[in-house]
Structure formats: structure tokens, C-alpha cells
JSON list of C-alpha atoms and ligand atoms in Angstrom, two decimals:
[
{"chain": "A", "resi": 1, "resn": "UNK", "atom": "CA", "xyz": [-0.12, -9.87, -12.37]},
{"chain": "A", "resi": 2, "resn": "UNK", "atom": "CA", "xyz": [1.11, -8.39, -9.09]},
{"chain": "A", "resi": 3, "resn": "UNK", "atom": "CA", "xyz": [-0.17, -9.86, -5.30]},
{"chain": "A", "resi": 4, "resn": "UNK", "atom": "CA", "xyz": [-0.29, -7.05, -2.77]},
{"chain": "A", "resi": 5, "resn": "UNK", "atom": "CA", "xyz": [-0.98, -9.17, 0.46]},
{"chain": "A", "resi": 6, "resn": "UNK", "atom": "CA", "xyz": [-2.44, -6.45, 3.11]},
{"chain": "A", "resi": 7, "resn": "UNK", "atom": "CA", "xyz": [-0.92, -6.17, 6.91]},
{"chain": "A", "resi": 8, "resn": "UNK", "atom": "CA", "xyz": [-4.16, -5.37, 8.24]},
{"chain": "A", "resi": 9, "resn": "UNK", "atom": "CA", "xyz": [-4.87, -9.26, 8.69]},
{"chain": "A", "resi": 10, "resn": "UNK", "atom": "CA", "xyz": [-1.64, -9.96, 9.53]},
{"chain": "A", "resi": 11, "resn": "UNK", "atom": "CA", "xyz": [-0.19, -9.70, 13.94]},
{"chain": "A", "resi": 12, "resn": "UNK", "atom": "CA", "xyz": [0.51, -6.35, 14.46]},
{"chain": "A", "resi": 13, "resn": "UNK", "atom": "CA", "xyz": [2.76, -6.86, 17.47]},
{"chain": "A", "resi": 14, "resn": "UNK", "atom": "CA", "xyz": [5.09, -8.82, 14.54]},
{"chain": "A", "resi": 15, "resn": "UNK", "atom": "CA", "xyz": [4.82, -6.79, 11.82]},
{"chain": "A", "resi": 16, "resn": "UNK", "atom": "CA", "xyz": [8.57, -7.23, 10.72]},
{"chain": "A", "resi": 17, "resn": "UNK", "atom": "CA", "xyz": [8.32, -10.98, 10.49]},
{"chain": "A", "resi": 18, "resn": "UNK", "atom": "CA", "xyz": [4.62, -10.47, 8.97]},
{"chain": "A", "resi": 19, "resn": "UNK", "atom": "CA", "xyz": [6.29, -8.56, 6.04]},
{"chain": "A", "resi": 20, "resn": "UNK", "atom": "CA", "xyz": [9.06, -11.08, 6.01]},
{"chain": "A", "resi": 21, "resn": "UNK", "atom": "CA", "xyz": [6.17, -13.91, 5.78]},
{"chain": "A", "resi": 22, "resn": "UNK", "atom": "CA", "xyz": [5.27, -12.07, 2.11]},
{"chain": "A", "resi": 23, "resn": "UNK", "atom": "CA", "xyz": [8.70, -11.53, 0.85]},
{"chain": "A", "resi": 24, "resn": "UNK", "atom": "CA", "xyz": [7.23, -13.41, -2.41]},
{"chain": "A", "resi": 25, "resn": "UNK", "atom": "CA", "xyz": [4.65, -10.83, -3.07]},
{"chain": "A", "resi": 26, "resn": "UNK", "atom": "CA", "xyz": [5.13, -7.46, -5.49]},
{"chain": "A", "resi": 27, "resn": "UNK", "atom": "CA", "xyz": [4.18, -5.03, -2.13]},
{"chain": "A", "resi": 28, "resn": "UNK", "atom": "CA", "xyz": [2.87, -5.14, 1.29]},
{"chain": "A", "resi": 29, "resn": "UNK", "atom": "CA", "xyz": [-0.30, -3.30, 1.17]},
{"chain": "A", "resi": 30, "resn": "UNK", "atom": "CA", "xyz": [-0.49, -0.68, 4.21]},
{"chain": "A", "resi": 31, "resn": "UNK", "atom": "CA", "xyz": [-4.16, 0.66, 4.91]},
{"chain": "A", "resi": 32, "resn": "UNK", "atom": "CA", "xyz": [-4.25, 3.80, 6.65]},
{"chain": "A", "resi": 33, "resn": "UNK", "atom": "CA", "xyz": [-7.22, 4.92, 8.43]},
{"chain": "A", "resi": 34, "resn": "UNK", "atom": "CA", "xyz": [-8.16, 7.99, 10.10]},
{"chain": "A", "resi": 35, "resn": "UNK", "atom": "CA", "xyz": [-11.31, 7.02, 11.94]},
{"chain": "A", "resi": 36, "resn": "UNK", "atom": "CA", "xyz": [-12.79, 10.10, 10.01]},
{"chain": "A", "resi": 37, "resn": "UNK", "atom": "CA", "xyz": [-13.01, 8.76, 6.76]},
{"chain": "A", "resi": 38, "resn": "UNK", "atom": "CA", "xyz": [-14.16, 5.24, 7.77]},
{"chain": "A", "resi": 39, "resn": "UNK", "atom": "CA", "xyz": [-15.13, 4.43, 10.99]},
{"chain": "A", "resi": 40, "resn": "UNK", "atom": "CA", "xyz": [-11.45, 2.48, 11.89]},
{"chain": "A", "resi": 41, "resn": "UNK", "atom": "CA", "xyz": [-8.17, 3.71, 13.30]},
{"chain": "A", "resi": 42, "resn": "UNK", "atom": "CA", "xyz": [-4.94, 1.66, 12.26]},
{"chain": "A", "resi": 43, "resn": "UNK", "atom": "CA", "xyz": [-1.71, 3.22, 11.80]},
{"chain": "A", "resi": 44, "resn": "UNK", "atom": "CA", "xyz": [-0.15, 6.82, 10.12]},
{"chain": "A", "resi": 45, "resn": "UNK", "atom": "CA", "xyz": [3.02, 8.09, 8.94]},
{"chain": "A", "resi": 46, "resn": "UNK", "atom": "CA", "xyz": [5.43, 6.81, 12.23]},
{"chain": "A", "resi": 47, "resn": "UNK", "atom": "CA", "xyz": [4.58, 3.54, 11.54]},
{"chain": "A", "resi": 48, "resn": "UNK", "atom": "CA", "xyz": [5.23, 3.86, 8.01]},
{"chain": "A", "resi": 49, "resn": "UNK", "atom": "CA", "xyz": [8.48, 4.87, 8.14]},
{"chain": "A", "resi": 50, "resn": "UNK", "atom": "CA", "xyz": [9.06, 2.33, 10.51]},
{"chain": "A", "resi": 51, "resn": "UNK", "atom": "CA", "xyz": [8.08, -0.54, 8.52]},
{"chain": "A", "resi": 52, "resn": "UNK", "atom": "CA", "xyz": [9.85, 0.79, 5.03]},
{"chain": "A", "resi": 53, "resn": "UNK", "atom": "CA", "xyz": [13.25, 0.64, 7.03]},
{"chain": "A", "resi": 54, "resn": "UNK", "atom": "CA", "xyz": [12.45, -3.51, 7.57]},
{"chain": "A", "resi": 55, "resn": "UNK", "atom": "CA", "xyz": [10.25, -4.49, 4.98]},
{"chain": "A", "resi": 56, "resn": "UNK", "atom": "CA", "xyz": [11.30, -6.61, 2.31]},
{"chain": "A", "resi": 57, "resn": "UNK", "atom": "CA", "xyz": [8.76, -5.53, -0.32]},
{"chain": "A", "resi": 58, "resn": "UNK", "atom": "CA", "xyz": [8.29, -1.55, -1.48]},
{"chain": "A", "resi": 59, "resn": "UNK", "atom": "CA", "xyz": [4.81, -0.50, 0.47]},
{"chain": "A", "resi": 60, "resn": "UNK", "atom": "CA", "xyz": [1.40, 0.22, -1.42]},
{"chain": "A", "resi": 61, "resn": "UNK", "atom": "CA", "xyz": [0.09, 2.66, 0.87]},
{"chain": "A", "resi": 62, "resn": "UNK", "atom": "CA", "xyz": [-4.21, 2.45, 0.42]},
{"chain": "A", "resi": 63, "resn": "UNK", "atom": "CA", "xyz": [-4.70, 6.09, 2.22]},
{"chain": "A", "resi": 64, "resn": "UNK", "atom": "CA", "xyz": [-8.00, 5.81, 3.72]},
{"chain": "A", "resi": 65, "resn": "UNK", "atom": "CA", "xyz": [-8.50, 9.48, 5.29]},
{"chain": "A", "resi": 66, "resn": "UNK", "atom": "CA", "xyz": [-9.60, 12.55, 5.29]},
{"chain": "A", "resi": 67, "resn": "UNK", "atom": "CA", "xyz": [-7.02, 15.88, 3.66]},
{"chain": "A", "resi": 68, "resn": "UNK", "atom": "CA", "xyz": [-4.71, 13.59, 1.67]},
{"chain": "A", "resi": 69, "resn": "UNK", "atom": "CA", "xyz": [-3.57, 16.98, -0.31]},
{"chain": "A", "resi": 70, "resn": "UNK", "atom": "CA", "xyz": [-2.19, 17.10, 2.94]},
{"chain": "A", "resi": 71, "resn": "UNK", "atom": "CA", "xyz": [-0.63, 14.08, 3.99]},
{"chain": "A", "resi": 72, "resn": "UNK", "atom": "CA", "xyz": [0.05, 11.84, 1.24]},
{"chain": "A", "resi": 73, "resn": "UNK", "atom": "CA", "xyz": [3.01, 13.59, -0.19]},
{"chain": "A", "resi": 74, "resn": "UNK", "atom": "CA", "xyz": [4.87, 12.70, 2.76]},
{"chain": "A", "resi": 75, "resn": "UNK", "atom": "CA", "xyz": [4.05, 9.01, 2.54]},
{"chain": "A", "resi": 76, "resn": "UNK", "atom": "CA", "xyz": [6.10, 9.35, -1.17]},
{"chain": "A", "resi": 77, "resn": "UNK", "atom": "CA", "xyz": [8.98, 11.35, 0.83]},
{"chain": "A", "resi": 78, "resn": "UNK", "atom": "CA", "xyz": [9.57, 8.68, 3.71]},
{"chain": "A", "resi": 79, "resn": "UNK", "atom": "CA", "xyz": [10.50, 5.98, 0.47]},
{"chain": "A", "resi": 80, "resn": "UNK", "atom": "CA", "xyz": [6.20, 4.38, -0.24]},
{"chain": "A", "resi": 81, "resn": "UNK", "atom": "CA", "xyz": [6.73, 3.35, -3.73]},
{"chain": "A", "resi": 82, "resn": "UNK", "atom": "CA", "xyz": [3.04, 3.63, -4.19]},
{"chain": "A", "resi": 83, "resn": "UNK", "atom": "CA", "xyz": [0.51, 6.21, -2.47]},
{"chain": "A", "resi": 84, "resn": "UNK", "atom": "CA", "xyz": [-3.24, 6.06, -3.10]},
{"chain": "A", "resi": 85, "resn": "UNK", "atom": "CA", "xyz": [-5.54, 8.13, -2.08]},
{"chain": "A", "resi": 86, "resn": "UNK", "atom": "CA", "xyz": [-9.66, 8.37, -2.34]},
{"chain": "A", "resi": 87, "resn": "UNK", "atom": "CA", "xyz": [-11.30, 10.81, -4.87]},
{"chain": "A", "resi": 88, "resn": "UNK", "atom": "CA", "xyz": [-14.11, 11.15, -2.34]},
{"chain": "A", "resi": 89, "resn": "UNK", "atom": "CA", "xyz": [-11.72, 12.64, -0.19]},
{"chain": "A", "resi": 90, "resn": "UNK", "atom": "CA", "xyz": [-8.83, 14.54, -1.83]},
{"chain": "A", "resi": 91, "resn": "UNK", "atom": "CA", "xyz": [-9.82, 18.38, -2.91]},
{"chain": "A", "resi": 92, "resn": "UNK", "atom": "CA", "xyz": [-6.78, 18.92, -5.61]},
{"chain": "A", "resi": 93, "resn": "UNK", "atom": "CA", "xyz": [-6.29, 15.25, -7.24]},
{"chain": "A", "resi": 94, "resn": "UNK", "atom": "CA", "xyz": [-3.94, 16.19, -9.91]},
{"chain": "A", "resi": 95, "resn": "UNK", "atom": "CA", "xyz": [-2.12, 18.25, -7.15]},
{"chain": "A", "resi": 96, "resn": "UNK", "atom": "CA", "xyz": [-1.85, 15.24, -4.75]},
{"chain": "A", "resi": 97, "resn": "UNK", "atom": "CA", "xyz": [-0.74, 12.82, -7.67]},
{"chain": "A", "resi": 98, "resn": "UNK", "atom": "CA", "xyz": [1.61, 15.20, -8.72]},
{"chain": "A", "resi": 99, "resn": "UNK", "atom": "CA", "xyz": [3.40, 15.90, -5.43]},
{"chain": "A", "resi": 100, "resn": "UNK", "atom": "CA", "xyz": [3.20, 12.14, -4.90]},
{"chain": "A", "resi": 101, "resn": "UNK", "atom": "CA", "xyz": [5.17, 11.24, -8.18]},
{"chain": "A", "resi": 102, "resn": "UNK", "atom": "CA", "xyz": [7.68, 14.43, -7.67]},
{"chain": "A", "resi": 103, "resn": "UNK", "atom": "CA", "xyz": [8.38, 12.39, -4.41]},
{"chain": "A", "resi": 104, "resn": "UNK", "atom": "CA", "xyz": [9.15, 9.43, -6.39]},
{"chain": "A", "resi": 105, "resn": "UNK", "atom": "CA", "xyz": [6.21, 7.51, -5.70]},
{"chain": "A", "resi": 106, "resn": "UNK", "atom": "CA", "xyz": [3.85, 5.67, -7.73]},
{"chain": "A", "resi": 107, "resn": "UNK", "atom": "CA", "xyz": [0.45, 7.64, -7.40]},
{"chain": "A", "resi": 108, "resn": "UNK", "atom": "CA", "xyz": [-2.92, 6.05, -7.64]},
{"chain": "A", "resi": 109, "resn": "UNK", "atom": "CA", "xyz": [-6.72, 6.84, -6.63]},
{"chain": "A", "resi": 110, "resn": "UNK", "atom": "CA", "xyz": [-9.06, 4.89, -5.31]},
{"chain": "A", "resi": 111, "resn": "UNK", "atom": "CA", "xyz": [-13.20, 4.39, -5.75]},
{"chain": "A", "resi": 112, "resn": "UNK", "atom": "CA", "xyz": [-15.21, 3.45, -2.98]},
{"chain": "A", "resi": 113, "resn": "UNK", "atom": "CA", "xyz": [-17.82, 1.30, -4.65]},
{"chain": "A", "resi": 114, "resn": "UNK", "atom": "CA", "xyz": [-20.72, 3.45, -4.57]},
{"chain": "A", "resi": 115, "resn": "UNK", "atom": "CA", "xyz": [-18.36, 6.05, -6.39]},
{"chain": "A", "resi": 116, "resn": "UNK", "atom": "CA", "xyz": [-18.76, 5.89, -10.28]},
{"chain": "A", "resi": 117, "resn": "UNK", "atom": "CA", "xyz": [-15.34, 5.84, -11.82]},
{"chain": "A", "resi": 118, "resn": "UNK", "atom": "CA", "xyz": [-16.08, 8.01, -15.22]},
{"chain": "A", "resi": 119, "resn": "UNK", "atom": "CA", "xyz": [-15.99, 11.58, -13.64]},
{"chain": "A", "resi": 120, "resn": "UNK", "atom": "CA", "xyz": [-12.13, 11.19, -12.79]},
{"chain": "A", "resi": 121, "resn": "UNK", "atom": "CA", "xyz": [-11.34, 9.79, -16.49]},
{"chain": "A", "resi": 122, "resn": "UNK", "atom": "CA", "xyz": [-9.85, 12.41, -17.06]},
{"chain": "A", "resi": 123, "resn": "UNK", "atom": "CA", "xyz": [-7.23, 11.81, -14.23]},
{"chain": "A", "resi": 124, "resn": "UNK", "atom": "CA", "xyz": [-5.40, 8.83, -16.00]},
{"chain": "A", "resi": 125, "resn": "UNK", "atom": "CA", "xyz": [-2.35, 10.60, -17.33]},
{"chain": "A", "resi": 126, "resn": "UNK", "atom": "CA", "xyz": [-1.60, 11.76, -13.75]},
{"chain": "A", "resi": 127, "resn": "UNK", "atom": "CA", "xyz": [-1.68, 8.41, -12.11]},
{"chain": "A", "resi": 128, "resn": "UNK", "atom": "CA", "xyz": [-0.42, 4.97, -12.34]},
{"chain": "A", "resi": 129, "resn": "UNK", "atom": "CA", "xyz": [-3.03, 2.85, -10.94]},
{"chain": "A", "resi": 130, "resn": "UNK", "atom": "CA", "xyz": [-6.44, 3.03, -9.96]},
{"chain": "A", "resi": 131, "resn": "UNK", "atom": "CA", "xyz": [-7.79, 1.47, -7.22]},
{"chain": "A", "resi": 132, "resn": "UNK", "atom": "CA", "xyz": [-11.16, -0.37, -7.14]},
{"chain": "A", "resi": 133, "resn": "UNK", "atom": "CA", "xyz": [-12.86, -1.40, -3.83]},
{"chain": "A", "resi": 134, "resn": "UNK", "atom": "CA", "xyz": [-14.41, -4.41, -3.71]},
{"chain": "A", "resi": 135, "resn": "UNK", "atom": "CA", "xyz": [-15.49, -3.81, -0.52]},
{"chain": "A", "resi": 136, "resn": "UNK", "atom": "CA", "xyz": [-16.98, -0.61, 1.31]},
{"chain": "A", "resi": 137, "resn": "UNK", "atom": "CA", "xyz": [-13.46, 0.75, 3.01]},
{"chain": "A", "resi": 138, "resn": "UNK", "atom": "CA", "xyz": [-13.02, 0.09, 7.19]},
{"chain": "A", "resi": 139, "resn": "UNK", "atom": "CA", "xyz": [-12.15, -3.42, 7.74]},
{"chain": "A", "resi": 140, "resn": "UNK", "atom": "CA", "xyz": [-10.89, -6.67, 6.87]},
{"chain": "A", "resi": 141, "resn": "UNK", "atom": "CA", "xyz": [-12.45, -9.46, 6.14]},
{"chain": "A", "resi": 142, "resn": "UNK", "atom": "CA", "xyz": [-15.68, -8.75, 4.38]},
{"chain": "A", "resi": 143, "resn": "UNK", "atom": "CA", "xyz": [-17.14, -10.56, 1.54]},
{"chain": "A", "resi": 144, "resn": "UNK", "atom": "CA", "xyz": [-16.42, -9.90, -1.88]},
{"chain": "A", "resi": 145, "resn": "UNK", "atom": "CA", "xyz": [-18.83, -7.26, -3.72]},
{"chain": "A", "resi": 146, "resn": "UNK", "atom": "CA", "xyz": [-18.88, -8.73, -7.11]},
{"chain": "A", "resi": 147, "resn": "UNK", "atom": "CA", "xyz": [-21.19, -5.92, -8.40]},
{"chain": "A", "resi": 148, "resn": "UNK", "atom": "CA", "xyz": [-18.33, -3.86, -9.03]},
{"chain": "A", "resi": 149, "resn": "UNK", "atom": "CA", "xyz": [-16.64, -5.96, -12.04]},
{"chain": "A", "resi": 150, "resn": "UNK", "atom": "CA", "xyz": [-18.30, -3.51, -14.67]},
{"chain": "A", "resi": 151, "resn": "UNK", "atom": "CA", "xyz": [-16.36, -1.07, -13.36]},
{"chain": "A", "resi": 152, "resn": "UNK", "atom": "CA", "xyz": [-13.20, -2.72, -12.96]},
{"chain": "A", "resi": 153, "resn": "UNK", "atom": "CA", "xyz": [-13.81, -3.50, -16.93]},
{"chain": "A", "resi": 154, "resn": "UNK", "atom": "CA", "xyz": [-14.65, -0.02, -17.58]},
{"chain": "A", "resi": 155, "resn": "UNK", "atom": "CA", "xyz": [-11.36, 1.17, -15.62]},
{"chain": "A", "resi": 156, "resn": "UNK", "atom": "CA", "xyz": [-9.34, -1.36, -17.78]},
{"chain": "A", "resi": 157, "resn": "UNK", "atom": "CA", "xyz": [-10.94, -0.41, -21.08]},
{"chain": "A", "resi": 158, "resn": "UNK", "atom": "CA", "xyz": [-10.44, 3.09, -20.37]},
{"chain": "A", "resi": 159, "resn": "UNK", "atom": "CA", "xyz": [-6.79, 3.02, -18.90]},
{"chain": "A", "resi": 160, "resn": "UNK", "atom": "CA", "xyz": [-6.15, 0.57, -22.51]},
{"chain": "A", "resi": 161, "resn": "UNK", "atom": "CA", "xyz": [-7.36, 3.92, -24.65]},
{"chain": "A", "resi": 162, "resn": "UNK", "atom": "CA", "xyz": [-5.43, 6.03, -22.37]},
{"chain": "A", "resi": 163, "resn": "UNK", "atom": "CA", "xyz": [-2.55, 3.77, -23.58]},
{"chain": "A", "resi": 164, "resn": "UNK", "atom": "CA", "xyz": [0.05, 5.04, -20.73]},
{"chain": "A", "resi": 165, "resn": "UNK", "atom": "CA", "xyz": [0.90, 1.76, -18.19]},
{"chain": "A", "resi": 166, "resn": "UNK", "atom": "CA", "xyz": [-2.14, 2.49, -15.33]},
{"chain": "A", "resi": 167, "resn": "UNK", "atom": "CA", "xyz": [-2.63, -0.32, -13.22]},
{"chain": "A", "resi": 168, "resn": "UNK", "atom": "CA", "xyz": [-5.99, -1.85, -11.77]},
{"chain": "A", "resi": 169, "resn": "UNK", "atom": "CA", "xyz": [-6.11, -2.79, -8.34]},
{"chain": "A", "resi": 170, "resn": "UNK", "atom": "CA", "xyz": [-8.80, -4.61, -6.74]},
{"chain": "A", "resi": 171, "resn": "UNK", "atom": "CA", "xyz": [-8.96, -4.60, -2.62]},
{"chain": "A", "resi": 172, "resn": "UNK", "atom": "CA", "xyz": [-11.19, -6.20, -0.33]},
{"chain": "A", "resi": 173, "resn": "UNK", "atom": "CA", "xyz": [-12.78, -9.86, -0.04]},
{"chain": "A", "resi": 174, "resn": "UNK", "atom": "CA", "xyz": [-9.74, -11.33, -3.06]},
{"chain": "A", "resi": 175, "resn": "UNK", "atom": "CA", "xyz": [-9.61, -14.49, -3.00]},
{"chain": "A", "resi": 176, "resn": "UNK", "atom": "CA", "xyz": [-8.79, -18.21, -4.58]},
{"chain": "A", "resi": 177, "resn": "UNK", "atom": "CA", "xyz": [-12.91, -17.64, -5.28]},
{"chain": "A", "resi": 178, "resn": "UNK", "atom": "CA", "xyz": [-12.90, -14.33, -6.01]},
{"chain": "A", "resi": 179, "resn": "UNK", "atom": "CA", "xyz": [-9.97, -13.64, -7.84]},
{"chain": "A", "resi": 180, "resn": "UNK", "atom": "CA", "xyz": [-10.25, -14.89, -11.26]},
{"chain": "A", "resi": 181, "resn": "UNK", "atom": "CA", "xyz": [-13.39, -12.81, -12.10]},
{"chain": "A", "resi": 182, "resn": "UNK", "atom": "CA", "xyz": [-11.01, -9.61, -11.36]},
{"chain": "A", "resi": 183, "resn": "UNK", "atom": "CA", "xyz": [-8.32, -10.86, -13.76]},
{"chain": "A", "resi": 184, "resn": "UNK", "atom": "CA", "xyz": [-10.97, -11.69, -16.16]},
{"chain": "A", "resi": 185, "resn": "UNK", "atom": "CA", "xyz": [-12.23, -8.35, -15.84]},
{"chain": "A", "resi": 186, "resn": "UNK", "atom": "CA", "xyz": [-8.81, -6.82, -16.52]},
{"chain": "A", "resi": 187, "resn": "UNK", "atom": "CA", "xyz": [-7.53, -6.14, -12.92]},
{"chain": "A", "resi": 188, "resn": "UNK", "atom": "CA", "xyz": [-4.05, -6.83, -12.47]},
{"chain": "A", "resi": 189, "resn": "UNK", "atom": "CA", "xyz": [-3.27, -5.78, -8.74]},
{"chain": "A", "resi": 190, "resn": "UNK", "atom": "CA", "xyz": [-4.34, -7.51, -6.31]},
{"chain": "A", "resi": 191, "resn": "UNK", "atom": "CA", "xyz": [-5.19, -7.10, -2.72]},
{"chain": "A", "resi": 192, "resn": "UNK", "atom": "CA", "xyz": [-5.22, -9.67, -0.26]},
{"chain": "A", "resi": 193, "resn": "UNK", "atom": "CA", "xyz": [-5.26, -9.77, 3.57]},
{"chain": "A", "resi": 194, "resn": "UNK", "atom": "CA", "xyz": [-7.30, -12.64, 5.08]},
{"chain": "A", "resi": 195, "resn": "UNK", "atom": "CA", "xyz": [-6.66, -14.80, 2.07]},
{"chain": "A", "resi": 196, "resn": "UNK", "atom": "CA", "xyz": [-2.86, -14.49, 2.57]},
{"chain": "A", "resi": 197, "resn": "UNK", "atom": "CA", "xyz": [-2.46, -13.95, 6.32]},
{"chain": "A", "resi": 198, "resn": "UNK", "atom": "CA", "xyz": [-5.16, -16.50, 7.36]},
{"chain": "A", "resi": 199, "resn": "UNK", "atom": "CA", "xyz": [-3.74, -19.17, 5.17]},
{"chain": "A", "resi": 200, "resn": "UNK", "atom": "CA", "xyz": [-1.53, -21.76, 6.43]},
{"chain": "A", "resi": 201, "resn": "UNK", "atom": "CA", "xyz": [1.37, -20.75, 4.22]},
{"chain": "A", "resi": 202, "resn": "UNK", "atom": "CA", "xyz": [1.06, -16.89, 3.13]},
{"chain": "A", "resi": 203, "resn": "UNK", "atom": "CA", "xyz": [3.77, -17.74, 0.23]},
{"chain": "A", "resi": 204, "resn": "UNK", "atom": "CA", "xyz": [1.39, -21.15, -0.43]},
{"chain": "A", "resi": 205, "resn": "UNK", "atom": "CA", "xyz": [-1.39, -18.35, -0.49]},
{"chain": "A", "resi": 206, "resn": "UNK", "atom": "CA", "xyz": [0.63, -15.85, -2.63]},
{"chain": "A", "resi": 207, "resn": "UNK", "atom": "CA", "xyz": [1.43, -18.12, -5.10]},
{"chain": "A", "resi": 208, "resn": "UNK", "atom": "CA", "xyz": [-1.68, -19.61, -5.63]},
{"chain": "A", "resi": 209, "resn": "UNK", "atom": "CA", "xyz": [-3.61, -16.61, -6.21]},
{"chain": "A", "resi": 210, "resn": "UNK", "atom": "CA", "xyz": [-0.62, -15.45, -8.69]},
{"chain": "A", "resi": 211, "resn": "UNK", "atom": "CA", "xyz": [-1.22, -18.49, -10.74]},
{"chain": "A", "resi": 212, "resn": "UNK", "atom": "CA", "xyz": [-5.44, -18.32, -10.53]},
{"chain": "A", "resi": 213, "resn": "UNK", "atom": "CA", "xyz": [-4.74, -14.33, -11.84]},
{"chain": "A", "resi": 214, "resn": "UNK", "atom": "CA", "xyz": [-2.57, -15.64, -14.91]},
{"chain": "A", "resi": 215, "resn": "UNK", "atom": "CA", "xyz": [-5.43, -18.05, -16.16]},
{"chain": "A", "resi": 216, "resn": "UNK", "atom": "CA", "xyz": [-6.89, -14.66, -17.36]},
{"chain": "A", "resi": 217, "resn": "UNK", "atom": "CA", "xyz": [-4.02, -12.44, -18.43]},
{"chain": "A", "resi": 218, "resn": "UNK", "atom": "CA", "xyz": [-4.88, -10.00, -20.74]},
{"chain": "A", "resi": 219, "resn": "UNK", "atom": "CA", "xyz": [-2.08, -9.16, -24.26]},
{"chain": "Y", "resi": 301, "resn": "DX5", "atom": "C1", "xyz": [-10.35, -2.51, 3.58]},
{"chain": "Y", "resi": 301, "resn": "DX5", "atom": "C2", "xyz": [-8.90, -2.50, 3.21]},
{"chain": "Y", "resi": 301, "resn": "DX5", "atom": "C3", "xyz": [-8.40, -3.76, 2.62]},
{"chain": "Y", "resi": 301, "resn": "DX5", "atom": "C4", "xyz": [-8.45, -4.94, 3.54]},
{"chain": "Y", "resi": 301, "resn": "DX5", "atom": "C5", "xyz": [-8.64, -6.15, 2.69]},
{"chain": "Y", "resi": 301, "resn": "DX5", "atom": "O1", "xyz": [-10.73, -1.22, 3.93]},
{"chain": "Y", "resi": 301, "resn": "DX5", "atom": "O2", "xyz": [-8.67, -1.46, 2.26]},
{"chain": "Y", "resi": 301, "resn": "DX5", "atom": "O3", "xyz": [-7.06, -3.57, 2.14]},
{"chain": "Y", "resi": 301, "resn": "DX5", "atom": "O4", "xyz": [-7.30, -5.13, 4.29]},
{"chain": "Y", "resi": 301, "resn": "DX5", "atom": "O5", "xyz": [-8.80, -7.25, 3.51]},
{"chain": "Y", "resi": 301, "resn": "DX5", "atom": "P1", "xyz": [-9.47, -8.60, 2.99]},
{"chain": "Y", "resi": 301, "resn": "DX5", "atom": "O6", "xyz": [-8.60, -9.11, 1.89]},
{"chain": "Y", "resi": 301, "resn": "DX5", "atom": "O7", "xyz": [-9.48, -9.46, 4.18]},
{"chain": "Y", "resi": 301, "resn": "DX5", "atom": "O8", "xyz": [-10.84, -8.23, 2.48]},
{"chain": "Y", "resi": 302, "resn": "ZN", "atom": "ZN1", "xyz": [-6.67, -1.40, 1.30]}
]
């Protein structure tokens, strides 16, 4: 079970010491967004770079834009040791993961959760994780869409068949509430930014949600 906490809730004039604050976790989750393909602008490949020289954790970069044929190979170049990108925007997915993993990156997509998940099946031997939203991608903060646990079970049955290590990763609205119902239903990343950086204690935070996923670890 792997905790991702997500800088978008943390201070972005400290985002050194913010990544310090999650030292604990398995990544720092980085969101990327374009203001083309959702309606928020937050930081790009600069930035990136920036925070991989200081951070203590490798990055999960969530890649929410427009072109990532384009763009997300770099993201695996500047030292990301995972890139995602969104099916509903990528034109050559098996392209993209495989330019990501040549970079030595992790490679994942992601589903927006009006997006069914059994057209891109077929993608599982080219990635190591899939991403889930539990919230429509843009922002921070929203509540939990617990509507998409089928597919987080049908991701998990299928990547179990596909019997190569793909990850499930869960983003937007985790929390202490929220979280076991994702184990449960065979996620096993998690994604966490106001439950981590609004907490008192982000390691309190990181740990807790760590131990609430392992009630439901799956063989
Ligand atoms: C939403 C982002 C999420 C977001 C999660 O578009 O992809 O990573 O930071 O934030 P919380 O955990 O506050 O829902
Ligand atoms: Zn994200």
C-alpha cells in the first residue's frame, strides 16, 4: 500500500519544506495542469525539475493536459519516476508509455470518471499503473465520488489476469473516510492532498491512512 500525498494542497511558496513535510510517504504527487485540459493552471516541466533536485521522495507526475505524446517523455528524462498521462487526451498511448519507460520512468494512464476503463484493456502490458479519478480532474479538495469503486474493482481484476505488477491509483477526495472502500476495492496507490496537507501532522496523516489501507490488503 503506497501514500502519494499531492503538493497541490500543500504552500507553494515552500514547496521544498512541503516535500520535506512527506518524507514518510512512497511519492509526492505533482499535478500538472494546462488550463486546456481542465480549467486550472499549476505548474510544468521548470518546476519539475526544480523540485526532483530537493525532494526527498521520487515524483508521481498526474499529467493533466493536453499533447502528452508530446510532453510527457520529458517529465521521465528530467529523473519523474512515475509519469501519467490521460487516455482522453494522449493520441499514441502505447507510444507515450513507451517513451516514458525508455526514459526510465514508471508509466501509467489515467481515467477521468466519466471515462469507462475497458476500451484501454488492452494497454496493461505497456504500463505500470492505472490511475482512477475519484474526482472530475481541476482542483483540490472536492468530495469523494464513490460511484467509481466498480471500476477501480474492474481495473484490479483485470490488471490480476494481466498478471504483470500494474498498480491502482485512486486520486481525489482520499481520505481516513474514504480510503478503506478503495483498498477494499483493490486500489493500492493512493492520492492525498487535503487529507495530508490540511492535517495537523502530514506524517500523523500519512501514517494513518497507510494503516486504514492495510485493513484491506489484498494476497
Ligand atoms: C485533482 C488532482 C488531485 C488533487 C487531489 O485534479 O488530480 O491530485 O490534488 O486533492 P484532494 O486529495 O484534496 O482531493
Ligand atoms: Zn492528481
Amino acid at each position: 500500500m503506497q501514500i502519494s500525498p499531492s503538493i497541490l494542497a500543500s504552500d507553494f511558496a515552500n514547496l521544498q519544506s512541503e516535500l520535506e513535510a512527506v518524507r514518510t510517504a512512497d511519492w509526492a504527487h505533482v499535478d500538472v495542469m494546462d488550463n486546456h485540459f481542465v480549467p486550472n493552471l499549476t505548474l510544468g516541466l521548470p518546476v519539475v525539475e526544480a523540485l526532483l533536485k530537493v525532494s526527498p521522495v521520487p515524483l508521481d507526475c498526474h499529467l493533466m493536459i493536453e499533447d502528452p505524446d508530446r510532453w510527457a517523455p520529458g517529465y521521465a528524462e528530467a529523473g519523474a519516476g512515475s509519469v501519467t498521462f490521460h487516455v482522453e487526451a494522449v493520441r499514441d498511448p502505447v507510444a507515450t508509455a513507451r517513451a516514458i519507460r525508455a526514459a526510465g520512468a514508471r508509466a501509467a494512464f489515467a481515467v477521468k470518471p466519466g471515462t469507462p476503463f475497458a476500451p484501454y484493456e488492452d494497454l496493461l502490458p505497456e504500463v505500470d499503473m492505472v490511475l482512477v479519478m475519484t474526482v472530475e480532474p481541476g482542483f483540490g479538495g472536492q468530495s469523494f465520488l464513490a460511484d467509481q469503486m466498480p471500476k477501480v474493482r474492474e481495473v484490479s481484476e483485470a490488471a490480476r489476469r494481466h498478471g504483470g505488477e500494474v498498480r491502482v491509483q485512486v486520486d481525489g477526495g482520499v481520505s481516513a473516510s474514504t480510503i478503506e472502500q478503495c483498498a477494499e476495492a483493490g486500489a493500492d496507490v493512493f492520492v492525498a492532498g487535503s487529507a495530508v496537507y490540511g492535517a495537523e501532522s502530514a506524517a500523523d496523516a500519512i501514517e494513518e491512512l497507510r494503516t486504514l489501507a492495510a485493513r484491506h490488503t489484498h494476497p
